[in-house]
Amino acid sequence: MRTKLLLIALVLTGTLQGAAPLARTARGGHSADEVRRVAALIDEQIAAGWQRAAVSPAELADDATFLRRASLDIVGKIPPVHDVRRFLADRSPEKRLRAIEQLLESPSYANHFTAIWLELLLPEAQADFQKRYLLISMHRWLRKNFAENQPYDKMVRELLTLPMTSNNGRGQYFNIYDENGPISPMGYYMAKQGKPEDLAASVGRTFLGVRLECAQCHDHPFGKWTREEFWSQAAFFAGLKGPQNENFFAQPLNEVSDRRELLIPNTERVAQARFLDGKQPKWRFKVGARSTLAEWMTARDNPFFARAIVNRMWEHFFGVGIVDPVDDLVDSNPPSHPELLDLLAQEFVAHDYDLKFLIRAITASRAYQLSSVQSGPEVDPRLFARRAMKGLTANQLFDSLCMATGHRDLTSLMQRYVNFGSTTPRSRFQELFAEQERKIEYHSSIPQALTMMNHQLIADQTHPDRGEVLGAIVASDFMSNSGKIEALFLAALSRKPTAAEADRFLKYVERGGATGNQKQALADVFWALLNSSEFKFNH
Amino acid sequence: MTTPRLSRRDWLKLASAGVVSYSMAPWFSQLADAAAPNPKRKRACILLWMNGGASQLETFDCKPGHRNGGPIKEIATSVPGLKISEFLPKLAQQMHHLTVIRSMATKEGDHTRAAYHLRTGYLPTGSIQYPTLGSLVAKELGNEEAALPNFVSIAAAPFLSPGVYSSGFLGPEYSPLMIGNQGYWFGNTGNYANMLKVQDLLPPKEIAETQVAARLELVKQMQGEFAARRPGMSSASQQAAYQRAVRLMRTAASKAFDLDEEKDSLRDAYGRNLFGQGCLLARRLIERGVPFVEVTHSGSNNVGIGWDTHENNFEQVRQNCATLDPAWATLLTDLKERGLLDTTTIIWMGEFGRTPIINSQRGRDHYPNAWTTVIGGGGVKGGLQYGKTSRDGSKVEENPVNVQNFIATVVQALGIDHTKQNMSNVGRPIRIADAGSKPIQEVLA
């Protein structure tokens, strides 16, 4: 026990510095110069927008804010204390670029983006506990793709062209319960029960940035898409045959792969598979309808595909899309920066759909690195003149709590996703901090606040003996009270206290807080930091 | 000193106009029993949710003399000509407050999908997160400043369909405070007193009151500084949530959850079990201005979906009714005595009914085609029977009621316009009750 505490304490104070190299050159044939070039293009476009609107941008965020922001955005949690200390001490002008590289190399990068894409691809699992089982296999498939940095077009092609039938022509058997089985995105099709209309709606929304489903039942009054177009898109999935019994989802699907027409429900009309840009597919011998769709979608000149993903990634990092909402790329909902959207799409394609390159370029831009502090009058967030503040997702919040306090989450994938009849701390947070549509307008609730104040995990981790990180700091006799307060700030908020804060909290601790006990007073400080707004936002 | 009654929206407006700073928000004020009734409240709603789908044939639509009816008998009620099951003798004396809708005709026979349909008014679709009824009502009738949440869900069993307890696209401000939803799976009824506590309501016992106050003071200062530098909806909402949570934690508002304040005789009348005491808690919350409370009845053993009587239906329903009957009947008389019944609409429903045909295990299976719901109290005529099923119970013969019309009726009874639209998470406005719905005028008061 004593050694463990000492070790944590050493790491917290940064005494064990210097072993891990921070510097890593950019991989994948993209030089740092390429990253800087595209980042400069972004900044040129954004600055032009400021000029047009006659606004002046916020200043650059300080180092600590930058590192916390990039960590939350890329690996889904706040940085460990020793990384913050090292980063703040680093004098190299390249250190922000190198920090991004380090984050992209972390296994947590794949975990974070897997969690985000699971919600995009399987929203059904929110409402239907049976479909939660599908999250496990989809998690494995997504994680593999992100961990290997699979080119985005390749990943989507694999999803869209997944064979439904095995060699003997029968439906493919797929064991969704097997945590070690073959890695396949079959769960995506099973969640939609093989229904052409559900697949068309999801593919349109997720990969093409268009909301087709509003046109499912009738031509939408303001929308661009007609009912005919919706069903023509659905017709690419017309060959799929859903399970016999709708109420039991875990059954194999079948497909007649060259079927490509569908009867529009309650009409006599038949919709033929047709691309959304109005082009007629060129059908080829033995090439299925879904493969033909995938070829068109991932062609370099597709007008939707690359724009949709760069816009979605932009929204991930900035909280607001260039087109916002991100799944509504229609003329009536124009982009805030049309040239920027085109340019990012071109660069993304030119760099072989490399998601990590896109992240490097966006995060290297000055626009991304601006402060969130409001100095002048409020301006339209779509000018990106200051950094908009985003609420943390449930997973970001929980993983950050683990990082800050030393709590270890040992739940398996099965417990995390299916969670049948038990309540883990993570599931409690997932229940309370559900995803919100507008990240930059984040609503908070009473139960959320109660949980952050009084949950057993918080109670344990803010107890001077039971808390992992807190306990280590409290027990580190070689640190002064100021040093301990600084360590608590670094652990919870990933920054050092300001002079005023340092002074205020030192006085509080020295007089022993409300209890006359300095250990308890340190616990109070840690509790307050974890309950501060600053902890719960990516600012 | 009194707290200015400003909504968060008002604060935002004032703050953006530079009139006040965010740090001036009435933070952590220790005054006032904030649980005092909200004078603005016109109506409230209690939903009694029968998890698993209660049998209409052993409750409100008996078929004596037909082989589908099984062995049970009908009894007379306080309403001439209205008969209900012998399992509900106490409720029989209160039927003049209630309207029985015997002609529910819905489409879904799967627990998850049907619960979603009845509780949101919509069928699940992939991308739209429909809010549950309680959230819709909380948004319309709730008070943003109240110390108590505007939607409380008691004894929920959400594992089958977590989405049906969600505030969906309305956001977390309208999500329920869930009480007693743990331990549902293994039937921990004995410990109901402990289950009916608000989770995380109180700080750990080892933290003294003065220490809590000191901690809150530290947080308050940090929140204020942060919000001053980054003003906007997000930081204001965060402050407001803490402010309300702290008031709930520290003021008499949390007394609402202290059932020991009630007389023993009344507690006995409700029934000393999770559902009975849950109904008593519902009354205490309604009395203090909470506009929507739901109490889930998961069967006599509280095993999750206890009304799902595929086997041994008659004995199971009899046992379930033994806790349902006293709780519901006492709830009605208690509300009446306190002058709250005229403004409180009561709904009794589950996700579907049961098959008229008795299966080989003497059970009844899922049946959405012809089943029963009950509404009563505020905004609803009492003592009415609406709709009718065939002699064998298999078909609706008069006035079929679908889900959207049912929801429209309930909402209208609460004085809410059922055609009102809320903006959804897919950027499309969604009506409270689905397009084309019509409230059943005959049952509305």
PDB file of C-alpha atoms in Angstrom, chain A residues 123 126-129 132 205 211 213-214 220 247 372-374 386 389 420-421 428 436-437 440-455 459 462-463 466 493 501 504-505 508 514-515 520 523-524 527-529 531-534 536-537 539, chain B residues 8 110 112 116 126-127 147 149 159-163 172-173 175-178 181-182 184-185 198-204 206 210-211 214-216 218-219 221-223 225-226 229-231 233-235 237-238 241-242 244-246 248-249 425-428:
ATOM      1  CA  PRO A 123     -29.253   4.398 -32.157  1.00  0.00           C
ATOM      2  CA  GLN A 126     -30.922   3.112 -26.787  1.00  0.00           C
ATOM      3  CA  ALA A 127     -34.531   2.074 -26.654  1.00  0.00           C
ATOM      4  CA  ASP A 128     -34.375  -1.667 -27.152  1.00  0.00           C
ATOM      5  CA  PHE A 129     -32.495  -3.861 -24.737  1.00  0.00           C
ATOM      6  CA  ARG A 132     -27.903  -3.813 -26.968  1.00  0.00           C
ATOM      7  CA  ARG A 205     -27.904  10.180 -42.568  1.00  0.00           C
ATOM      8  CA  ARG A 211     -32.060  13.131 -43.967  1.00  0.00           C
ATOM      9  CA  GLU A 213     -36.345   9.407 -43.933  1.00  0.00           C
ATOM     10  CA  CYS A 214     -38.547  12.467 -43.697  1.00  0.00           C
ATOM     11  CA  HIS A 220     -41.444  16.773 -47.461  1.00  0.00           C
ATOM     12  CA  ASN A 247     -39.814  -9.975 -32.370  1.00  0.00           C
ATOM     13  CA  SER A 372     -13.342  29.810 -24.960  1.00  0.00           C
ATOM     14  CA  VAL A 373     -13.290  32.889 -22.750  1.00  0.00           C
ATOM     15  CA  GLN A 374     -15.664  35.559 -23.926  1.00  0.00           C
ATOM     16  CA  ARG A 386     -14.009  31.859 -29.953  1.00  0.00           C
ATOM     17  CA  MET A 389     -17.887  25.155 -24.871  1.00  0.00           C
ATOM     18  CA  PHE A 420     -28.779  -6.812 -17.616  1.00  0.00           C
ATOM     19  CA  GLY A 421     -30.420  -6.006 -14.331  1.00  0.00           C
ATOM     20  CA  ARG A 428     -25.599   5.265 -13.792  1.00  0.00           C
ATOM     21  CA  GLN A 436     -27.546  15.716 -26.396  1.00  0.00           C
ATOM     22  CA  GLU A 437     -28.159  17.017 -29.857  1.00  0.00           C
ATOM     23  CA  ILE A 440     -22.719  23.694 -27.320  1.00  0.00           C
ATOM     24  CA  GLU A 441     -26.088  24.198 -25.652  1.00  0.00           C
ATOM     25  CA  TYR A 442     -25.750  21.688 -22.907  1.00  0.00           C
ATOM     26  CA  HIS A 443     -28.645  21.175 -20.501  1.00  0.00           C
ATOM     27  CA  SER A 444     -28.047  19.956 -16.974  1.00  0.00           C
ATOM     28  CA  SER A 445     -30.482  18.218 -14.624  1.00  0.00           C
ATOM     29  CA  ILE A 446     -31.081  17.881 -10.891  1.00  0.00           C
ATOM     30  CA  PRO A 447     -30.252  14.160 -10.749  1.00  0.00           C
ATOM     31  CA  GLN A 448     -26.981  14.847 -12.583  1.00  0.00           C
ATOM     32  CA  ALA A 449     -25.997  17.389  -9.959  1.00  0.00           C
ATOM     33  CA  LEU A 450     -27.043  15.100  -7.077  1.00  0.00           C
ATOM     34  CA  THR A 451     -24.988  12.275  -8.514  1.00  0.00           C
ATOM     35  CA  MET A 452     -21.882  14.392  -8.973  1.00  0.00           C
ATOM     36  CA  MET A 453     -22.191  15.599  -5.391  1.00  0.00           C
ATOM     37  CA  ASN A 454     -23.219  12.471  -3.528  1.00  0.00           C
ATOM     38  CA  HIS A 455     -22.636   9.288  -5.549  1.00  0.00           C
ATOM     39  CA  ALA A 459     -17.802   9.886  -1.765  1.00  0.00           C
ATOM     40  CA  THR A 462     -13.022  12.372  -2.232  1.00  0.00           C
ATOM     41  CA  HIS A 463     -12.302  10.657   1.077  1.00  0.00           C
ATOM     42  CA  ARG A 466     -10.138   5.872   0.545  1.00  0.00           C
ATOM     43  CA  LEU A 493      -8.835  20.409 -14.072  1.00  0.00           C
ATOM     44  CA  GLU A 501      -7.143  30.453  -6.511  1.00  0.00           C
ATOM     45  CA  ARG A 504      -7.775  31.281  -1.600  1.00  0.00           C
ATOM     46  CA  PHE A 505      -7.514  27.499  -1.389  1.00  0.00           C
ATOM     47  CA  TYR A 508      -8.866  27.347   3.274  1.00  0.00           C
ATOM     48  CA  ALA A 514     -14.888  23.705   8.147  1.00  0.00           C
ATOM     49  CA  THR A 515     -13.578  20.814  10.224  1.00  0.00           C
ATOM     50  CA  GLN A 520     -10.471  16.989   5.195  1.00  0.00           C
ATOM     51  CA  ALA A 523     -10.729  16.572   0.320  1.00  0.00           C
ATOM     52  CA  ASP A 524     -13.142  19.504   0.218  1.00  0.00           C
ATOM     53  CA  TRP A 527     -14.685  17.596  -4.192  1.00  0.00           C
ATOM     54  CA  ALA A 528     -15.263  21.195  -5.232  1.00  0.00           C
ATOM     55  CA  LEU A 529     -13.021  20.871  -8.283  1.00  0.00           C
ATOM     56  CA  ASN A 531     -18.156  19.509  -9.009  1.00  0.00           C
ATOM     57  CA  SER A 532     -17.088  22.666 -10.802  1.00  0.00           C
ATOM     58  CA  SER A 533     -18.525  23.502 -14.208  1.00  0.00           C
ATOM     59  CA  GLU A 534     -14.998  23.553 -15.513  1.00  0.00           C
ATOM     60  CA  LYS A 536     -17.910  19.037 -16.774  1.00  0.00           C
ATOM     61  CA  PHE A 537     -17.242  21.012 -19.903  1.00  0.00           C
ATOM     62  CA  HIS A 539     -13.848  24.493 -22.842  1.00  0.00           C
TER      63      HIS A 539
ATOM     64  CA  ARG B   8     -33.481  30.304 -16.052  1.00  0.00           C
ATOM     65  CA  ASP B 110     -43.761  -7.024 -28.059  1.00  0.00           C
ATOM     66  CA  THR B 112     -40.338  -3.223 -25.589  1.00  0.00           C
ATOM     67  CA  TYR B 116     -42.465   2.555 -26.079  1.00  0.00           C
ATOM     68  CA  GLY B 126     -34.087   4.489 -35.437  1.00  0.00           C
ATOM     69  CA  SER B 127     -33.132   8.085 -35.024  1.00  0.00           C
ATOM     70  CA  ALA B 147     -36.988  22.546  -5.698  1.00  0.00           C
ATOM     71  CA  PRO B 149     -38.188  17.855 -10.030  1.00  0.00           C
ATOM     72  CA  PHE B 159     -34.306  -2.971 -18.050  1.00  0.00           C
ATOM     73  CA  LEU B 160     -36.534  -4.202 -20.900  1.00  0.00           C
ATOM     74  CA  SER B 161     -36.828  -0.854 -22.531  1.00  0.00           C
ATOM     75  CA  PRO B 162     -34.620   1.866 -21.086  1.00  0.00           C
ATOM     76  CA  GLY B 163     -35.758   4.253 -23.798  1.00  0.00           C
ATOM     77  CA  PRO B 172     -32.322  16.130 -19.385  1.00  0.00           C
ATOM     78  CA  GLU B 173     -34.209  18.963 -17.704  1.00  0.00           C
ATOM     79  CA  SER B 175     -35.908  13.541 -17.447  1.00  0.00           C
ATOM     80  CA  PRO B 176     -37.462  11.754 -14.490  1.00  0.00           C
ATOM     81  CA  LEU B 177     -36.033  11.604 -11.039  1.00  0.00           C
ATOM     82  CA  MET B 178     -36.092   7.830 -10.691  1.00  0.00           C
ATOM     83  CA  ASN B 181     -35.696   1.410  -9.660  1.00  0.00           C
ATOM     84  CA  GLN B 182     -32.967  -0.760  -8.241  1.00  0.00           C
ATOM     85  CA  TYR B 184     -36.277  -4.767  -9.488  1.00  0.00           C
ATOM     86  CA  TRP B 185     -34.984  -7.879 -11.101  1.00  0.00           C
ATOM     87  CA  VAL B 198     -33.949   9.392  -3.705  1.00  0.00           C
ATOM     88  CA  GLN B 199     -30.647   8.134  -4.992  1.00  0.00           C
ATOM     89  CA  ASP B 200     -27.687  10.289  -4.081  1.00  0.00           C
ATOM     90  CA  LEU B 201     -29.967  12.795  -2.377  1.00  0.00           C
ATOM     91  CA  LEU B 202     -27.844  13.171   0.729  1.00  0.00           C
ATOM     92  CA  PRO B 203     -24.123  13.521   1.274  1.00  0.00           C
ATOM     93  CA  PRO B 204     -22.368  10.610   2.990  1.00  0.00           C
ATOM     94  CA  GLU B 206     -19.357  10.993   7.484  1.00  0.00           C
ATOM     95  CA  THR B 210     -20.886  22.422   8.159  1.00  0.00           C
ATOM     96  CA  GLN B 211     -18.464  20.675   5.856  1.00  0.00           C
ATOM     97  CA  ALA B 214     -18.152  24.821   3.118  1.00  0.00           C
ATOM     98  CA  ARG B 215     -17.828  22.595   0.052  1.00  0.00           C
ATOM     99  CA  LEU B 216     -20.845  24.155  -1.602  1.00  0.00           C
ATOM    100  CA  LEU B 218     -16.180  26.569  -2.725  1.00  0.00           C
ATOM    101  CA  VAL B 219     -18.129  25.240  -5.686  1.00  0.00           C
ATOM    102  CA  GLN B 221     -17.394  30.570  -6.199  1.00  0.00           C
ATOM    103  CA  MET B 222     -15.804  28.429  -8.914  1.00  0.00           C
ATOM    104  CA  GLN B 223     -19.088  28.133 -10.824  1.00  0.00           C
ATOM    105  CA  GLU B 225     -16.113  32.656 -11.948  1.00  0.00           C
ATOM    106  CA  PHE B 226     -16.369  30.118 -14.718  1.00  0.00           C
ATOM    107  CA  ARG B 229     -15.884  34.164 -18.256  1.00  0.00           C
ATOM    108  CA  ARG B 230     -17.950  31.814 -20.395  1.00  0.00           C
ATOM    109  CA  PRO B 231     -21.528  33.060 -20.219  1.00  0.00           C
ATOM    110  CA  MET B 233     -26.937  28.648 -21.773  1.00  0.00           C
ATOM    111  CA  SER B 234     -24.614  25.784 -20.850  1.00  0.00           C
ATOM    112  CA  SER B 235     -23.010  27.342 -17.809  1.00  0.00           C
ATOM    113  CA  SER B 237     -28.074  25.528 -16.932  1.00  0.00           C
ATOM    114  CA  GLN B 238     -25.311  23.922 -14.923  1.00  0.00           C
ATOM    115  CA  ALA B 241     -29.265  22.417 -11.852  1.00  0.00           C
ATOM    116  CA  TYR B 242     -26.909  22.656  -8.888  1.00  0.00           C
ATOM    117  CA  ARG B 244     -32.130  23.175  -7.529  1.00  0.00           C
ATOM    118  CA  ALA B 245     -30.302  20.022  -6.451  1.00  0.00           C
ATOM    119  CA  VAL B 246     -28.899  21.780  -3.405  1.00  0.00           C
ATOM    120  CA  LEU B 248     -33.729  19.630  -2.763  1.00  0.00           C
ATOM    121  CA  MET B 249     -30.871  18.314  -0.660  1.00  0.00           C
ATOM    122  CA  ASN B 425     -33.412  15.830 -32.355  1.00  0.00           C
ATOM    123  CA  VAL B 426     -33.716  15.353 -36.112  1.00  0.00           C
ATOM    124  CA  GLY B 427     -34.627  18.980 -36.712  1.00  0.00           C
ATOM    125  CA  ARG B 428     -38.277  18.283 -37.379  1.00  0.00           C
TER     126      ARG B 428
END
